[in-house]
PDB file of C-alpha atoms in Angstrom:
ATOM      1  CA  MET H   1       4.142 -55.139  10.285  1.00 53.00           C
ATOM      2  CA  THR H   2       0.982 -57.097   9.519  1.00 49.00           C
ATOM      3  CA  THR H   3       0.450 -58.866   6.201  1.00 45.00           C
ATOM      4  CA  MET H   4      -2.953 -59.487   4.641  1.00 46.00           C
ATOM      5  CA  HIS H   5      -3.503 -62.333   2.169  1.00 41.00           C
ATOM      6  CA  THR H   6      -5.514 -61.262  -0.860  1.00 40.00           C
ATOM      7  CA  ALA H   7      -7.400 -62.612  -3.839  1.00 42.00           C
ATOM      8  CA  ALA H   8      -7.550 -61.070  -7.319  1.00 41.00           C
ATOM      9  CA  LYS H   9     -10.187 -60.957 -10.048  1.00 39.00           C
ATOM     10  CA  GLN H  10     -10.765 -59.141 -13.363  1.00 36.00           C
ATOM     11  CA  MET H  11     -13.786 -56.967 -14.213  1.00 37.00           C
ATOM     12  CA  THR H  12     -14.727 -53.861 -16.208  1.00 33.00           C
ATOM     13  CA  ALA H  13     -16.434 -50.745 -14.865  1.00 35.00           C
ATOM     14  CA  PRO H  14     -16.849 -47.099 -15.969  1.00 36.00           C
ATOM     15  CA  ILE H  15     -14.140 -44.783 -14.664  1.00 34.00           C
ATOM     16  CA  THR H  16     -14.210 -41.048 -13.971  1.00 33.00           C
ATOM     17  CA  ARG H  17     -10.837 -39.283 -14.256  1.00 31.00           C
ATOM     18  CA  THR H  18     -10.164 -35.883 -12.680  1.00 29.00           C
ATOM     19  CA  THR H  19      -7.287 -34.108 -10.982  1.00 27.00           C
ATOM     20  CA  LEU H  20      -6.734 -33.653  -7.291  1.00 29.00           C
ATOM     21  CA  GLY H  21      -7.732 -30.318  -5.773  1.00 31.00           C
ATOM     22  CA  LYS H  22      -6.871 -28.202  -2.763  1.00 33.00           C
ATOM     23  CA  ILE H  23      -7.874 -29.087   0.791  1.00 30.00           C
ATOM     24  CA  MET H  24     -10.502 -26.804   2.327  1.00 31.00           C
ATOM     25  CA  ILE H  25     -10.806 -26.668   6.127  1.00 30.00           C
ATOM     26  CA  GLY H  26     -13.551 -24.313   7.310  1.00 32.00           C
ATOM     27  CA  ARG H  27     -12.651 -20.936   5.863  1.00 33.00           C
ATOM     28  CA  THR H  28      -9.014 -21.889   5.418  1.00 33.00           C
ATOM     29  CA  GLN H  29      -7.441 -23.116   2.212  1.00 35.00           C
ATOM     30  CA  VAL H  30      -4.441 -25.393   2.820  1.00 35.00           C
ATOM     31  CA  THR H  31      -1.987 -26.201   0.068  1.00 35.00           C
ATOM     32  CA  GLY H  32       0.990 -28.539   0.354  1.00 35.00           C
ATOM     33  CA  ILE H  33       3.902 -27.711  -1.928  1.00 33.00           C
ATOM     34  CA  MET H  34       7.079 -29.686  -2.581  1.00 32.00           C
ATOM     35  CA  ILE H  35       9.835 -27.351  -3.782  1.00 30.00           C
ATOM     36  CA  GLY H  36      13.606 -26.898  -3.902  1.00 30.00           C
ATOM     37  CA  ARG H  37      14.861 -30.306  -5.041  1.00 31.00           C
ATOM     38  CA  ILE H  38      18.638 -30.262  -5.394  1.00 28.00           C
ATOM     39  CA  ALA H  39      20.319 -32.922  -7.536  1.00 29.00           C
ATOM     40  CA  ILE H  40      23.955 -33.911  -6.959  1.00 27.00           C
ATOM     41  CA  GLY H  41      26.146 -36.320  -8.931  1.00 27.00           C
ATOM     42  CA  THR H  42      24.030 -39.193 -10.238  1.00 28.00           C
ATOM     43  CA  GLY H  43      20.803 -37.432  -9.344  1.00 30.00           C
ATOM     44  CA  MET H  44      20.332 -38.373  -5.692  1.00 33.00           C
ATOM     45  CA  ILE H  45      18.387 -35.675  -3.923  1.00 30.00           C
ATOM     46  CA  ALA H  46      20.489 -34.126  -1.172  1.00 31.00           C
ATOM     47  CA  ARG H  47      17.925 -31.732   0.251  1.00 35.00           C
ATOM     48  CA  VAL H  48      14.237 -31.097  -0.276  1.00 36.00           C
ATOM     49  CA  VAL H  49      12.281 -28.210   1.162  1.00 41.00           C
ATOM     50  CA  VAL H  50       8.592 -28.541   2.020  1.00 44.00           C
ATOM     51  CA  ALA H  51       6.680 -25.277   2.136  1.00 44.00           C
ATOM     52  CA  ILE H  52       3.228 -25.145   3.721  1.00 44.00           C
ATOM     53  CA  ALA H  53       1.164 -22.136   2.696  1.00 42.00           C
ATOM     54  CA  ILE H  54      -1.967 -21.379   4.740  1.00 37.00           C
ATOM     55  CA  SER H  55      -4.236 -18.651   3.382  1.00 34.00           C
ATOM     56  CA  ALA H  56      -7.010 -17.362   5.671  1.00 32.00           C
ATOM     57  CA  MET H  57     -10.199 -16.804   3.686  1.00 32.00           C
ATOM     58  CA  ALA H  58     -12.327 -13.798   4.593  1.00 32.00           C
ATOM     59  CA  ALA H  59     -15.085 -14.631   2.072  1.00 32.00           C
ATOM     60  CA  PRO H  60     -17.489 -17.612   2.096  1.00 34.00           C
ATOM     61  CA  LEU H  61     -16.032 -20.789   0.546  1.00 32.00           C
ATOM     62  CA  SER H  62     -18.112 -20.391  -2.607  1.00 32.00           C
ATOM     63  CA  HIS H  63     -16.457 -16.997  -3.155  1.00 32.00           C
ATOM     64  CA  ALA H  64     -13.064 -17.749  -1.614  1.00 32.00           C
ATOM     65  CA  VAL H  65     -10.189 -15.705  -2.955  1.00 35.00           C
ATOM     66  CA  SER H  66      -6.493 -15.844  -2.204  1.00 34.00           C
ATOM     67  CA  HIS H  67      -6.196 -12.551  -0.344  1.00 34.00           C
ATOM     68  CA  GLY H  68      -5.504 -12.486   3.372  1.00 34.00           C
ATOM     69  CA  ILE H  69      -2.496 -13.433   5.467  1.00 37.00           C
ATOM     70  CA  VAL H  70      -0.131 -16.029   3.975  1.00 42.00           C
ATOM     71  CA  SER H  71       2.360 -17.776   6.253  1.00 46.00           C
ATOM     72  CA  THR H  72       5.131 -19.910   4.733  1.00 65.00           C
ATOM     73  CA  LYS H  73       7.207 -22.341   6.801  1.00 71.00           C
ATOM     74  CA  GLU H  74       9.970 -24.670   5.616  1.00 78.00           C
ATOM     75  CA  TYR H  75      11.318 -28.035   6.650  1.00 80.00           C
ATOM     76  CA  HIS H  76      14.585 -29.381   5.247  1.00 82.00           C
ATOM     77  CA  PHE H  77      14.781 -33.169   4.904  1.00 84.00           C
ATOM     78  CA  ARG H  78      18.103 -34.824   5.777  1.00 83.00           C
ATOM     79  CA  GLY H  79      17.930 -38.240   4.088  1.00 82.00           C
ATOM     80  CA  ALA H  80      18.356 -41.281   6.385  1.00 80.00           C
ATOM     81  CA  PRO H  81      16.983 -41.621   9.003  1.00 81.00           C
ATOM     82  CA  ASP H  82      14.736 -38.668   8.180  1.00 86.00           C
ATOM     83  CA  GLY H  83      13.579 -38.878   4.553  1.00 85.00           C
ATOM     84  CA  SER H  84      14.270 -37.356   1.133  1.00 86.00           C
ATOM     85  CA  GLN H  85      12.433 -36.722  -2.120  1.00 87.00           C
ATOM     86  CA  PRO H  86       8.906 -36.031  -0.807  1.00 88.00           C
ATOM     87  CA  ASP H  87       6.282 -37.179  -3.277  1.00 79.00           C
ATOM     88  CA  GLY H  88       2.635 -36.158  -3.556  1.00 82.00           C
ATOM     89  CA  ALA H  89       0.645 -33.421  -1.851  1.00 87.00           C
ATOM     90  CA  LEU H  90       0.407 -32.921   1.896  1.00 90.00           C
ATOM     91  CA  LEU H  91      -2.611 -34.234   3.798  1.00 92.00           C
ATOM     92  CA  SER H  92      -4.076 -32.164   6.653  1.00 90.00           C
ATOM     93  CA  ASP H  93      -5.828 -33.683   9.680  1.00 90.00           C
ATOM     94  CA  GLY H  94      -7.587 -30.402  10.448  1.00 87.00           C
ATOM     95  CA  ALA H  95      -5.656 -29.996  13.709  1.00 87.00           C
ATOM     96  CA  GLY H  96      -2.609 -28.271  12.240  1.00 84.00           C
ATOM     97  CA  ASN H  97      -0.682 -31.439  11.336  1.00 90.00           C
ATOM     98  CA  PHE H  98       0.311 -32.412   7.794  1.00 91.00           C
ATOM     99  CA  TYR H  99       1.147 -35.894   6.524  1.00 94.00           C
ATOM    100  CA  GLY H 100       3.146 -37.017   3.505  1.00 94.00           C
ATOM    101  CA  THR H 101       5.605 -39.516   2.068  1.00 94.00           C
ATOM    102  CA  THR H 102       9.206 -39.440   0.935  1.00 92.00           C
ATOM    103  CA  SER H 103      10.315 -41.890  -1.750  1.00 91.00           C
ATOM    104  CA  GLY H 104      13.868 -41.869  -0.401  1.00 89.00           C
ATOM    105  CA  GLY H 105      15.514 -41.739   2.991  1.00 87.00           C
ATOM    106  CA  GLY H 106      14.178 -43.524   6.037  1.00 88.00           C
ATOM    107  CA  LEU H 107      16.431 -46.567   6.286  1.00 89.00           C
ATOM    108  CA  LYS H 108      19.905 -46.526   4.749  1.00 87.00           C
ATOM    109  CA  SER H 109      19.370 -49.961   3.203  1.00 86.00           C
ATOM    110  CA  CYS H 110      16.226 -51.773   2.035  1.00 84.00           C
ATOM    111  CA  GLY H 111      17.437 -54.560  -0.224  1.00 82.00           C
ATOM    112  CA  LEU H 112      17.094 -54.130  -3.981  1.00 80.00           C
ATOM    113  CA  SER H 113      15.085 -50.932  -3.493  1.00 82.00           C
ATOM    114  CA  THR H 114      18.067 -49.081  -1.921  1.00 81.00           C
ATOM    115  CA  PRO H 115      18.422 -46.075  -1.813  1.00 84.00           C
ATOM    116  CA  LEU H 116      14.696 -45.534  -2.470  1.00 84.00           C
ATOM    117  CA  CYS H 117      13.437 -46.935   0.838  1.00 90.00           C
ATOM    118  CA  GLY H 118      11.123 -44.138   1.872  1.00 92.00           C
ATOM    119  CA  ALA H 119       9.080 -43.049   4.858  1.00 94.00           C
ATOM    120  CA  VAL H 120       5.738 -41.650   5.984  1.00 96.00           C
ATOM    121  CA  PHE H 121       6.057 -38.430   7.983  1.00 94.00           C
ATOM    122  CA  LYS H 122       4.052 -35.847   9.905  1.00 93.00           C
ATOM    123  CA  VAL H 123       4.970 -32.177  10.219  1.00 90.00           C
ATOM    124  CA  SER H 124       3.533 -29.947  12.931  1.00 88.00           C
ATOM    125  CA  LEU H 125       3.989 -26.283  13.765  1.00 82.00           C
ATOM    126  CA  GLY H 126       6.042 -25.878  16.934  1.00 79.00           C
ATOM    127  CA  THR H 127       5.530 -23.229  19.603  1.00 78.00           C
ATOM    128  CA  ASN H 128       8.540 -21.300  18.292  1.00 76.00           C
ATOM    129  CA  GLY H 129       7.080 -21.123  14.780  1.00 75.00           C
ATOM    130  CA  THR H 130       9.274 -23.846  13.253  1.00 79.00           C
ATOM    131  CA  LEU H 131       8.057 -27.061  11.653  1.00 83.00           C
ATOM    132  CA  ILE H 132       8.645 -30.269  13.609  1.00 87.00           C
ATOM    133  CA  GLU H 133       8.843 -33.519  11.646  1.00 90.00           C
ATOM    134  CA  THR H 134       7.979 -36.961  13.025  1.00 93.00           C
ATOM    135  CA  VAL H 135       8.719 -40.103  10.999  1.00 94.00           C
ATOM    136  CA  LEU H 136       5.709 -42.400  11.387  1.00 96.00           C
ATOM    137  CA  TYR H 137       7.084 -45.369   9.446  1.00 96.00           C
ATOM    138  CA  LYS H 138      10.254 -46.355   7.568  1.00 94.00           C
ATOM    139  CA  PHE H 139       9.789 -48.883   4.760  1.00 94.00           C
ATOM    140  CA  GLN H 140      12.052 -51.917   4.783  1.00 91.00           C
ATOM    141  CA  GLY H 141      11.902 -52.981   1.129  1.00 90.00           C
ATOM    142  CA  GLY H 142      11.353 -56.592   0.116  1.00 90.00           C
ATOM    143  CA  THR H 143       7.918 -57.873   1.089  1.00 92.00           C
ATOM    144  CA  ASP H 144       7.316 -54.711   3.125  1.00 93.00           C
ATOM    145  CA  GLY H 145       7.423 -52.362   0.141  1.00 92.00           C
ATOM    146  CA  ALA H 146       9.513 -49.275  -0.589  1.00 92.00           C
ATOM    147  CA  ALA H 147       9.513 -45.914  -2.369  1.00 93.00           C
ATOM    148  CA  PRO H 148       6.048 -44.624  -1.414  1.00 94.00           C
ATOM    149  CA  ALA H 149       4.515 -42.166  -3.865  1.00 93.00           C
ATOM    150  CA  GLY H 150       1.302 -40.195  -4.194  1.00 92.00           C
ATOM    151  CA  THR H 151      -0.898 -38.489  -1.637  1.00 93.00           C
ATOM    152  CA  LEU H 152      -2.026 -40.214   1.568  1.00 96.00           C
ATOM    153  CA  ILE H 153      -5.675 -40.429   2.666  1.00 95.00           C
ATOM    154  CA  PHE H 154      -7.397 -40.824   6.040  1.00 95.00           C
ATOM    155  CA  ASP H 155     -10.374 -43.030   6.830  1.00 95.00           C
ATOM    156  CA  HIS H 156     -12.931 -42.139   9.531  1.00 93.00           C
ATOM    157  CA  ALA H 157     -10.939 -44.076  12.146  1.00 94.00           C
ATOM    158  CA  GLY H 158      -7.762 -42.069  11.581  1.00 94.00           C
ATOM    159  CA  ASN H 159      -5.894 -44.741   9.593  1.00 96.00           C
ATOM    160  CA  LEU H 160      -3.630 -43.658   6.734  1.00 97.00           C
ATOM    161  CA  TYR H 161      -3.559 -45.362   3.313  1.00 97.00           C
ATOM    162  CA  GLY H 162      -0.979 -45.079   0.545  1.00 96.00           C
ATOM    163  CA  THR H 163       0.983 -46.837  -2.171  1.00 96.00           C
ATOM    164  CA  ASN H 164       4.561 -48.048  -2.641  1.00 95.00           C
ATOM    165  CA  THR H 165       6.045 -48.175  -6.129  1.00 94.00           C
ATOM    166  CA  SER H 166       8.446 -51.045  -5.398  1.00 93.00           C
ATOM    167  CA  GLY H 167       8.826 -53.956  -3.015  1.00 92.00           C
ATOM    168  CA  GLY H 168       6.041 -56.396  -2.233  1.00 93.00           C
ATOM    169  CA  ASP H 169       6.265 -59.739  -4.034  1.00 92.00           C
ATOM    170  CA  PRO H 170       9.963 -60.540  -4.704  1.00 91.00           C
ATOM    171  CA  GLN H 171       9.032 -62.949  -7.499  1.00 92.00           C
ATOM    172  CA  VAL H 172       7.882 -60.192  -9.882  1.00 91.00           C
ATOM    173  CA  CYS H 173       9.242 -57.020 -11.503  1.00 90.00           C
ATOM    174  CA  ASN H 174      12.802 -58.337 -11.796  1.00 88.00           C
ATOM    175  CA  GLY H 175      12.959 -59.287  -8.135  1.00 89.00           C
ATOM    176  CA  GLN H 176      12.258 -55.747  -6.905  1.00 89.00           C
ATOM    177  CA  GLY H 177       8.519 -56.236  -6.437  1.00 92.00           C
ATOM    178  CA  CYS H 178       5.789 -54.339  -8.295  1.00 93.00           C
ATOM    179  CA  GLY H 179       4.625 -52.217  -5.363  1.00 94.00           C
ATOM    180  CA  THR H 180       2.005 -52.392  -2.624  1.00 96.00           C
ATOM    181  CA  VAL H 181      -0.999 -50.707  -1.043  1.00 97.00           C
ATOM    182  CA  PHE H 182      -0.423 -50.120   2.666  1.00 97.00           C
ATOM    183  CA  LYS H 183      -2.338 -48.973   5.737  1.00 97.00           C
ATOM    184  CA  LEU H 184      -0.886 -47.268   8.818  1.00 97.00           C
ATOM    185  CA  SER H 185      -2.899 -47.456  12.056  1.00 97.00           C
ATOM    186  CA  PRO H 186      -2.166 -45.213  15.060  1.00 95.00           C
ATOM    187  CA  ASN H 187      -1.450 -46.854  18.421  1.00 96.00           C
ATOM    188  CA  SER H 188      -2.226 -45.440  21.859  1.00 94.00           C
ATOM    189  CA  ASN H 189       1.508 -44.999  22.582  1.00 94.00           C
ATOM    190  CA  GLY H 190       2.063 -42.723  19.579  1.00 91.00           C
ATOM    191  CA  THR H 191       3.556 -45.373  17.279  1.00 94.00           C
ATOM    192  CA  TRP H 192       1.973 -46.600  14.049  1.00 96.00           C
ATOM    193  CA  THR H 193       1.431 -50.172  12.790  1.00 96.00           C
ATOM    194  CA  GLU H 194       1.766 -50.951   9.080  1.00 96.00           C
ATOM    195  CA  THR H 195      -0.451 -53.457   7.265  1.00 96.00           C
ATOM    196  CA  ILE H 196       0.189 -54.514   3.666  1.00 96.00           C
ATOM    197  CA  LEU H 197      -3.228 -54.725   1.987  1.00 97.00           C
ATOM    198  CA  TYR H 198      -2.046 -55.918  -1.429  1.00 96.00           C
ATOM    199  CA  ARG H 199       1.163 -56.761  -3.299  1.00 96.00           C
ATOM    200  CA  PHE H 200       0.951 -56.126  -7.038  1.00 94.00           C
ATOM    201  CA  LEU H 201       1.993 -58.781  -9.545  1.00 93.00           C
ATOM    202  CA  GLY H 202       2.675 -56.771 -12.696  1.00 88.00           C
ATOM    203  CA  SER H 203       1.983 -58.224 -16.151  1.00 88.00           C
ATOM    204  CA  THR H 204      -1.835 -58.178 -16.596  1.00 85.00           C
ATOM    205  CA  ASP H 205      -2.170 -57.036 -12.970  1.00 89.00           C
ATOM    206  CA  ALA H 206      -1.324 -53.468 -11.922  1.00 88.00           C
ATOM    207  CA  ALA H 207       2.244 -52.426 -11.108  1.00 89.00           C
ATOM    208  CA  GLN H 208       4.139 -49.523  -9.537  1.00 91.00           C
ATOM    209  CA  PRO H 209       1.187 -47.464  -8.251  1.00 93.00           C
ATOM    210  CA  ALA H 210       2.472 -43.919  -7.872  1.00 91.00           C
ATOM    211  CA  LEU H 211      -0.695 -41.900  -7.223  1.00 91.00           C
ATOM    212  CA  GLY H 212      -1.918 -43.136  -3.849  1.00 93.00           C
ATOM    213  CA  VAL H 213      -5.524 -44.300  -3.463  1.00 95.00           C
ATOM    214  CA  VAL H 214      -8.990 -42.816  -2.961  1.00 93.00           C
ATOM    215  CA  MET H 215     -11.771 -44.331  -0.829  1.00 94.00           C
ATOM    216  CA  ASP H 216     -15.529 -44.510  -1.428  1.00 93.00           C
ATOM    217  CA  SER H 217     -18.254 -44.425   1.237  1.00 91.00           C
ATOM    218  CA  ALA H 218     -18.224 -48.243   1.502  1.00 93.00           C
ATOM    219  CA  GLY H 219     -14.509 -48.343   2.340  1.00 94.00           C
ATOM    220  CA  ASN H 220     -13.318 -49.603  -1.057  1.00 95.00           C
ATOM    221  CA  LEU H 221      -9.994 -48.254  -2.294  1.00 96.00           C
ATOM    222  CA  TYR H 222      -9.266 -47.189  -5.885  1.00 94.00           C
ATOM    223  CA  GLY H 223      -6.019 -46.346  -7.609  1.00 93.00           C
ATOM    224  CA  ALA H 224      -4.251 -45.933 -10.925  1.00 91.00           C
ATOM    225  CA  ALA H 225      -1.035 -47.716 -11.819  1.00 90.00           C
ATOM    226  CA  GLY H 226       1.139 -49.158 -14.523  1.00 85.00           C
ATOM    227  CA  GLY H 227       0.944 -52.770 -15.612  1.00 82.00           C
ATOM    228  CA  GLY H 228      -2.006 -54.054 -17.593  1.00 73.00           C
ATOM    229  CA  CYS H 229       0.355 -55.689 -20.043  1.00 77.00           C
ATOM    230  CA  ILE H 230      -1.683 -57.462 -22.731  1.00 69.00           C
ATOM    231  CA  GLU H 231       0.117 -56.576 -25.952  1.00 66.00           C
ATOM    232  CA  GLU H 232       1.668 -53.471 -24.431  1.00 74.00           C
ATOM    233  CA  CYS H 233       1.745 -52.060 -20.896  1.00 81.00           C
ATOM    234  CA  ASN H 234      -0.503 -48.991 -20.878  1.00 83.00           C
ATOM    235  CA  GLY H 235      -1.690 -48.840 -17.276  1.00 86.00           C
ATOM    236  CA  THR H 236      -4.641 -49.853 -15.148  1.00 89.00           C
ATOM    237  CA  ILE H 237      -7.338 -48.690 -12.747  1.00 90.00           C
ATOM    238  CA  PHE H 238      -7.721 -51.018  -9.746  1.00 93.00           C
ATOM    239  CA  GLU H 239     -10.034 -51.502  -6.777  1.00 94.00           C
ATOM    240  CA  LEU H 240      -9.356 -53.056  -3.383  1.00 95.00           C
ATOM    241  CA  ALA H 241     -12.455 -54.238  -1.495  1.00 96.00           C
ATOM    242  CA  PRO H 242     -12.329 -55.163   2.220  1.00 95.00           C
ATOM    243  CA  ASN H 243     -13.563 -58.607   3.227  1.00 95.00           C
ATOM    244  CA  SER H 244     -15.273 -59.520   6.486  1.00 93.00           C
ATOM    245  CA  ASN H 245     -12.236 -61.552   7.591  1.00 93.00           C
ATOM    246  CA  GLY H 246      -9.866 -58.575   7.319  1.00 91.00           C
ATOM    247  CA  THR H 247      -8.376 -59.480   3.943  1.00 94.00           C
ATOM    248  CA  TRP H 248      -8.744 -57.423   0.769  1.00 96.00           C
ATOM    249  CA  THR H 249      -9.713 -58.481  -2.755  1.00 95.00           C
ATOM    250  CA  GLU H 250      -8.196 -56.717  -5.777  1.00 94.00           C
ATOM    251  CA  SER H 251     -10.119 -56.118  -9.001  1.00 93.00           C
ATOM    252  CA  ILE H 252      -8.746 -54.618 -12.209  1.00 91.00           C
ATOM    253  CA  LEU H 253     -11.509 -52.209 -13.227  1.00 90.00           C
ATOM    254  CA  TYR H 254      -9.958 -51.086 -16.479  1.00 88.00           C
ATOM    255  CA  THR H 255      -6.879 -51.821 -18.567  1.00 87.00           C
ATOM    256  CA  PHE H 256      -5.850 -49.043 -20.928  1.00 87.00           C
ATOM    257  CA  GLN H 257      -5.244 -50.031 -24.547  1.00 82.00           C
ATOM    258  CA  GLY H 258      -3.055 -47.141 -25.646  1.00 80.00           C
ATOM    259  CA  GLY H 259      -3.633 -45.145 -28.802  1.00 80.00           C
ATOM    260  CA  THR H 260      -7.011 -43.392 -28.877  1.00 80.00           C
ATOM    261  CA  ASP H 261      -7.964 -45.205 -25.635  1.00 78.00           C
ATOM    262  CA  GLY H 262      -5.207 -43.498 -23.679  1.00 75.00           C
ATOM    263  CA  GLY H 263      -2.688 -44.909 -21.261  1.00 77.00           C
ATOM    264  CA  PHE H 264      -0.378 -44.259 -18.316  1.00 78.00           C
ATOM    265  CA  PRO H 265      -2.973 -42.614 -15.970  1.00 80.00           C
ATOM    266  CA  THR H 266      -1.600 -39.672 -14.012  1.00 75.00           C
ATOM    267  CA  ALA H 267      -4.456 -38.745 -11.636  1.00 72.00           C
ATOM    268  CA  LEU H 268      -7.491 -40.306  -9.989  1.00 74.00           C
ATOM    269  CA  ASP H 269     -10.103 -38.770  -7.696  1.00 71.00           C
ATOM    270  CA  ARG H 270     -13.442 -39.915  -6.304  1.00 66.00           C
ATOM    271  CA  LYS H 271     -16.445 -38.017  -7.655  1.00 64.00           C
ATOM    272  CA  SER H 272     -18.360 -36.492  -4.740  1.00 56.00           C
TER     273      SER H 272
END
């Protein structure tokens, strides 16, 4: 794990809010679906099924319809050391692999975040038609972060970016940490290296980002989160900008006021 030191500042900027859409690859529409959550006892998820539906489009993209062949495959998560409670949509790399996060599973223990440790995974279609899962990273809690949520994104170099809803700075959010933004970089030997880009501080800063991040053409990251506590905590929009020395600087772009201003953002997407 690599840790990046960061700086923070406050600013205001206009925000565009939309919902996330489906992934289009050539003439193929790819949709990731999380289904079949089974609650037992106190609500711990015992099994989660991920279904990947791939619909071949016969018409041009501008007139794409949902007819054609639909193939549905399933993968059953097993908890630790595998993962449980997948969160967010699936991300395709265009080569038949899908990437996602689970807010639970991974490690059996991760400090105060237990049992919501979480993992980043990849699922691929095997030669026998089954889905094969590979755990890319297991979160350790504490300063490392835990309980990832939201949809992952790729940059042009093949790095993955996402958010954790807990862990990070142990001095905030009742000792559990207010969450992090992380980056996973692929290594030549098939492993992945995690880098923490920012640890949230709560209060007037953002907290518990559960939607992942989006990236603009300059490599800046944007996300929506809780926090923004002035008189009440109504949520925030934040930006992370890369610095030339490898660190990242956080800016709070907007703090929701509640009431007619709105609050508790639930989706964020970059306008093309």
